[in-house]
Amino acid sequence: MSDKTEEIELRLLLDAIYQRYHYDFRGYSAASITRRLRQARERFGCRSFSQLQDRVLHEPAVLPELLAFLTVQVSELFRDPAYFRAIREQVVPHLRTYPSLKVWVAGCSAGEEVYSLAILFREEGLEDRTMFYGTDINPEAIRKAEAGVYEIDRLALFTENHRLAGGKSSLSDYYTAAYGAAVFDKTLRRRTVFSDHSLVTDAVFAEVHLVSCRNVLIYFDRELQDRSIGLFKDSLVRKGFLGLGAKESLRFSAHADAFIEFARDERIYQKRGTT
């Protein structure tokens, strides 16, 4: 199969997914989406993207498994501890000045970052005045996030991350271990809403004080990155905070002028007070 033929078939497949199921991957990075769809094509035993498209359109059970290839579900509690330490030491003092808070984790995967922030805010005395929103386009990821159950062999890494992030208690205070799994305290979810939300097609969240969206934008093309950052800008209150991944930056964004660098190394930005 020629590269041109494969490119045409890939575009048709992405358009079919959008038309049939309303998941829009057409603005994702071409290299990334091609690599992941080739893996999916092999998994489903298809010779071409056209064959994969036929299965997607006529076998609805294929879609949930395909979404696992198209959405990157890799995270951990307190991933990149320096990021959470910066939130604790530099962002939280500003957030204390608000009587109520909203935190939005966009692309929350299986919920690890939401639980990390809920624990951090509890340790800093802000949990009771905060609503947390974790969103993702993958229904299976949302289900896992709501359950709050993680493999027990991940706990050593989670615990070390928590310590390096400036944790003020033992991580074991927040979960119960049994039958090879760790179940996180249900009280961490009492002020948390997990829901479906697409940065490609959906609207803004209103009056958010902190948006954390890490290791998501790197999979988007420039136009979709700008749309997403525009959503974050319009969702944030004046002087609200935007946290991005270590590999991401606002440097080339159409919305860069709406933000100032707040914690450069950790890619935390603050929305200007004049926008």
mmCIF file of N, CA, C and O in Angstrom, residues 59-103:
data_model
loop_
_atom_site.group_PDB
_atom_site.id
_atom_site.type_symbol
_atom_site.label_atom_id
_atom_site.label_comp_id
_atom_site.label_asym_id
_atom_site.label_seq_id
_atom_site.Cartn_x
_atom_site.Cartn_y
_atom_site.Cartn_z
ATOM 1 N N GLU A 59 -19.501 -2.708 13.728
ATOM 2 C CA GLU A 59 -19.375 -3.467 14.972
ATOM 3 C C GLU A 59 -19.158 -2.477 16.113
ATOM 4 O O GLU A 59 -18.027 -2.141 16.450
ATOM 5 N N PRO A 60 -20.235 -1.979 16.717
ATOM 6 C CA PRO A 60 -20.107 -0.963 17.772
ATOM 7 C C PRO A 60 -19.206 -1.380 18.929
ATOM 8 O O PRO A 60 -18.611 -0.519 19.588
ATOM 9 N N ALA A 61 -19.071 -2.668 19.172
ATOM 10 C CA ALA A 61 -18.224 -3.123 20.275
ATOM 11 C C ALA A 61 -16.745 -2.831 20.033
ATOM 12 O O ALA A 61 -15.935 -2.873 20.960
ATOM 13 N N VAL A 62 -16.377 -2.539 18.785
ATOM 14 C CA VAL A 62 -14.982 -2.252 18.456
ATOM 15 C C VAL A 62 -14.558 -0.892 19.015
ATOM 16 O O VAL A 62 -13.408 -0.704 19.425
ATOM 17 N N LEU A 63 -15.473 0.057 19.050
ATOM 18 C CA LEU A 63 -15.105 1.433 19.399
ATOM 19 C C LEU A 63 -14.460 1.569 20.776
ATOM 20 O O LEU A 63 -13.419 2.234 20.881
ATOM 21 N N PRO A 64 -15.028 0.997 21.849
ATOM 22 C CA PRO A 64 -14.396 1.189 23.162
ATOM 23 C C PRO A 64 -12.941 0.739 23.188
ATOM 24 O O PRO A 64 -12.091 1.414 23.797
ATOM 25 N N GLU A 65 -12.630 -0.373 22.536
ATOM 26 C CA GLU A 65 -11.246 -0.841 22.519
ATOM 27 C C GLU A 65 -10.381 0.064 21.647
ATOM 28 O O GLU A 65 -9.222 0.336 21.968
ATOM 29 N N LEU A 66 -10.954 0.563 20.563
ATOM 30 C CA LEU A 66 -10.207 1.476 19.694
ATOM 31 C C LEU A 66 -9.864 2.768 20.431
ATOM 32 O O LEU A 66 -8.777 3.330 20.248
ATOM 33 N N LEU A 67 -10.776 3.243 21.281
ATOM 34 C CA LEU A 67 -10.518 4.469 22.035
ATOM 35 C C LEU A 67 -9.297 4.331 22.935
ATOM 36 O O LEU A 67 -8.604 5.316 23.200
ATOM 37 N N ALA A 68 -9.044 3.107 23.397
ATOM 38 C CA ALA A 68 -7.867 2.888 24.236
ATOM 39 C C ALA A 68 -6.581 3.153 23.460
ATOM 40 O O ALA A 68 -5.557 3.544 24.038
ATOM 41 N N PHE A 69 -6.605 2.932 22.145
ATOM 42 C CA PHE A 69 -5.441 3.235 21.312
ATOM 43 C C PHE A 69 -5.374 4.732 21.002
ATOM 44 O O PHE A 69 -4.276 5.299 20.919
ATOM 45 N N LEU A 70 -6.517 5.366 20.832
ATOM 46 C CA LEU A 70 -6.551 6.754 20.374
ATOM 47 C C LEU A 70 -6.365 7.759 21.501
ATOM 48 O O LEU A 70 -6.001 8.908 21.251
ATOM 49 N N THR A 71 -6.642 7.368 22.726
ATOM 50 C CA THR A 71 -6.453 8.257 23.869
ATOM 51 C C THR A 71 -5.366 7.681 24.758
ATOM 52 O O THR A 71 -5.420 6.521 25.143
ATOM 53 N N VAL A 72 -4.391 8.493 25.079
ATOM 54 C CA VAL A 72 -3.251 8.034 25.872
ATOM 55 C C VAL A 72 -3.646 8.012 27.338
ATOM 56 O O VAL A 72 -3.967 9.041 27.925
ATOM 57 N N GLN A 73 -3.641 6.845 27.950
ATOM 58 C CA GLN A 73 -4.070 6.683 29.339
ATOM 59 C C GLN A 73 -2.865 6.296 30.201
ATOM 60 O O GLN A 73 -2.762 5.182 30.695
ATOM 61 N N VAL A 74 -1.945 7.225 30.336
ATOM 62 C CA VAL A 74 -0.744 6.976 31.127
ATOM 63 C C VAL A 74 -0.596 8.096 32.148
ATOM 64 O O VAL A 74 -0.426 9.252 31.790
ATOM 65 N N SER A 75 -0.700 7.741 33.422
ATOM 66 C CA SER A 75 -0.536 8.751 34.458
ATOM 67 C C SER A 75 -0.137 8.058 35.755
ATOM 68 O O SER A 75 0.007 6.845 35.805
ATOM 69 N N GLU A 76 0.052 8.848 36.797
ATOM 70 C CA GLU A 76 0.373 8.304 38.116
ATOM 71 C C GLU A 76 0.076 9.380 39.142
ATOM 72 O O GLU A 76 0.008 10.571 38.806
ATOM 73 N N LEU A 77 -0.107 8.988 40.394
ATOM 74 C CA LEU A 77 -0.335 9.987 41.426
ATOM 75 C C LEU A 77 0.911 10.853 41.597
ATOM 76 O O LEU A 77 2.032 10.352 41.631
ATOM 77 N N PHE A 78 0.672 12.164 41.676
ATOM 78 C CA PHE A 78 1.741 13.152 41.866
ATOM 79 C C PHE A 78 2.847 12.986 40.819
ATOM 80 O O PHE A 78 4.038 13.145 41.118
ATOM 81 N N ARG A 79 2.449 12.699 39.612
ATOM 82 C CA ARG A 79 3.416 12.581 38.516
ATOM 83 C C ARG A 79 4.155 13.909 38.339
ATOM 84 O O ARG A 79 3.535 14.973 38.351
ATOM 85 N N ASP A 80 5.463 13.844 38.168
ATOM 86 C CA ASP A 80 6.319 15.036 38.130
ATOM 87 C C ASP A 80 6.132 15.814 39.441
ATOM 88 O O ASP A 80 5.501 16.876 39.474
ATOM 89 N N PRO A 81 6.673 15.305 40.539
ATOM 90 C CA PRO A 81 6.422 15.900 41.861
ATOM 91 C C PRO A 81 6.730 17.387 41.952
ATOM 92 O O PRO A 81 6.057 18.110 42.701
ATOM 93 N N ALA A 82 7.711 17.866 41.191
ATOM 94 C CA ALA A 82 8.042 19.293 41.251
ATOM 95 C C ALA A 82 6.859 20.160 40.835
ATOM 96 O O ALA A 82 6.701 21.288 41.323
ATOM 97 N N TYR A 83 6.036 19.644 39.938
ATOM 98 C CA TYR A 83 4.834 20.372 39.497
ATOM 99 C C TYR A 83 3.884 20.559 40.681
ATOM 100 O O TYR A 83 3.384 21.663 40.934
ATOM 101 N N PHE A 84 3.646 19.486 41.426
ATOM 102 C CA PHE A 84 2.732 19.572 42.562
ATOM 103 C C PHE A 84 3.337 20.375 43.711
ATOM 104 O O PHE A 84 2.616 21.065 44.443
ATOM 105 N N ARG A 85 4.641 20.305 43.856
ATOM 106 C CA ARG A 85 5.284 21.131 44.877
ATOM 107 C C ARG A 85 5.120 22.611 44.545
ATOM 108 O O ARG A 85 4.876 23.439 45.433
ATOM 109 N N ALA A 86 5.222 22.948 43.259
ATOM 110 C CA ALA A 86 5.031 24.340 42.851
ATOM 111 C C ALA A 86 3.595 24.797 43.103
ATOM 112 O O ALA A 86 3.354 25.937 43.516
ATOM 113 N N ILE A 87 2.635 23.908 42.840
ATOM 114 C CA ILE A 87 1.248 24.259 43.138
ATOM 115 C C ILE A 87 1.083 24.484 44.642
ATOM 116 O O ILE A 87 0.480 25.474 45.081
ATOM 117 N N ARG A 88 1.641 23.571 45.426
ATOM 118 C CA ARG A 88 1.522 23.667 46.888
ATOM 119 C C ARG A 88 2.160 24.956 47.415
ATOM 120 O O ARG A 88 1.564 25.658 48.248
ATOM 121 N N GLU A 89 3.364 25.253 46.961
ATOM 122 C CA GLU A 89 4.136 26.335 47.563
ATOM 123 C C GLU A 89 3.901 27.696 46.912
ATOM 124 O O GLU A 89 4.053 28.733 47.576
ATOM 125 N N GLN A 90 3.534 27.704 45.627
ATOM 126 C CA GLN A 90 3.420 28.978 44.921
ATOM 127 C C GLN A 90 1.995 29.335 44.512
ATOM 128 O O GLN A 90 1.610 30.508 44.569
ATOM 129 N N VAL A 91 1.204 28.337 44.095
ATOM 130 C CA VAL A 91 -0.151 28.622 43.629
ATOM 131 C C VAL A 91 -1.147 28.668 44.787
ATOM 132 O O VAL A 91 -1.991 29.570 44.852
ATOM 133 N N VAL A 92 -1.043 27.718 45.705
ATOM 134 C CA VAL A 92 -1.994 27.637 46.820
ATOM 135 C C VAL A 92 -2.098 28.939 47.611
ATOM 136 O O VAL A 92 -3.209 29.355 47.970
ATOM 137 N N PRO A 93 -0.990 29.646 47.914
ATOM 138 C CA PRO A 93 -1.139 30.908 48.645
ATOM 139 C C PRO A 93 -2.069 31.901 47.954
ATOM 140 O O PRO A 93 -2.791 32.648 48.627
ATOM 141 N N HIS A 94 -2.086 31.904 46.617
ATOM 142 C CA HIS A 94 -3.015 32.769 45.885
ATOM 143 C C HIS A 94 -4.435 32.239 45.986
ATOM 144 O O HIS A 94 -5.389 33.016 46.142
ATOM 145 N N LEU A 95 -4.592 30.923 45.897
ATOM 146 C CA LEU A 95 -5.926 30.333 45.931
ATOM 147 C C LEU A 95 -6.597 30.514 47.296
ATOM 148 O O LEU A 95 -7.832 30.534 47.387
ATOM 149 N N ARG A 96 -5.803 30.639 48.334
ATOM 150 C CA ARG A 96 -6.367 30.826 49.683
ATOM 151 C C ARG A 96 -7.220 32.091 49.775
ATOM 152 O O ARG A 96 -8.074 32.211 50.668
ATOM 153 N N THR A 97 -7.000 33.038 48.899
ATOM 154 C CA THR A 97 -7.713 34.318 48.982
ATOM 155 C C THR A 97 -9.146 34.228 48.476
ATOM 156 O O THR A 97 -9.910 35.183 48.622
ATOM 157 N N TYR A 98 -9.524 33.078 47.868
ATOM 158 C CA TYR A 98 -10.879 32.927 47.335
ATOM 159 C C TYR A 98 -11.769 32.174 48.326
ATOM 160 O O TYR A 98 -11.336 31.193 48.936
ATOM 161 N N PRO A 99 -13.030 32.595 48.474
ATOM 162 C CA PRO A 99 -13.932 31.890 49.387
ATOM 163 C C PRO A 99 -14.362 30.524 48.861
ATOM 164 O O PRO A 99 -14.704 29.630 49.639
ATOM 165 N N SER A 100 -14.364 30.350 47.541
ATOM 166 C CA SER A 100 -14.672 29.049 46.938
ATOM 167 C C SER A 100 -13.826 28.889 45.686
ATOM 168 O O SER A 100 -13.418 29.870 45.062
ATOM 169 N N LEU A 101 -13.548 27.626 45.333
ATOM 170 C CA LEU A 101 -12.624 27.340 44.249
ATOM 171 C C LEU A 101 -13.173 26.262 43.331
ATOM 172 O O LEU A 101 -13.911 25.369 43.777
ATOM 173 N N LYS A 102 -12.768 26.338 42.054
ATOM 174 C CA LYS A 102 -13.035 25.266 41.098
ATOM 175 C C LYS A 102 -11.726 24.885 40.425
ATOM 176 O O LYS A 102 -10.964 25.762 39.988
ATOM 177 N N VAL A 103 -11.486 23.577 40.359
ATOM 178 C CA VAL A 103 -10.278 23.044 39.733
ATOM 179 C C VAL A 103 -10.708 22.090 38.633
ATOM 180 O O VAL A 103 -11.529 21.198 38.854
#
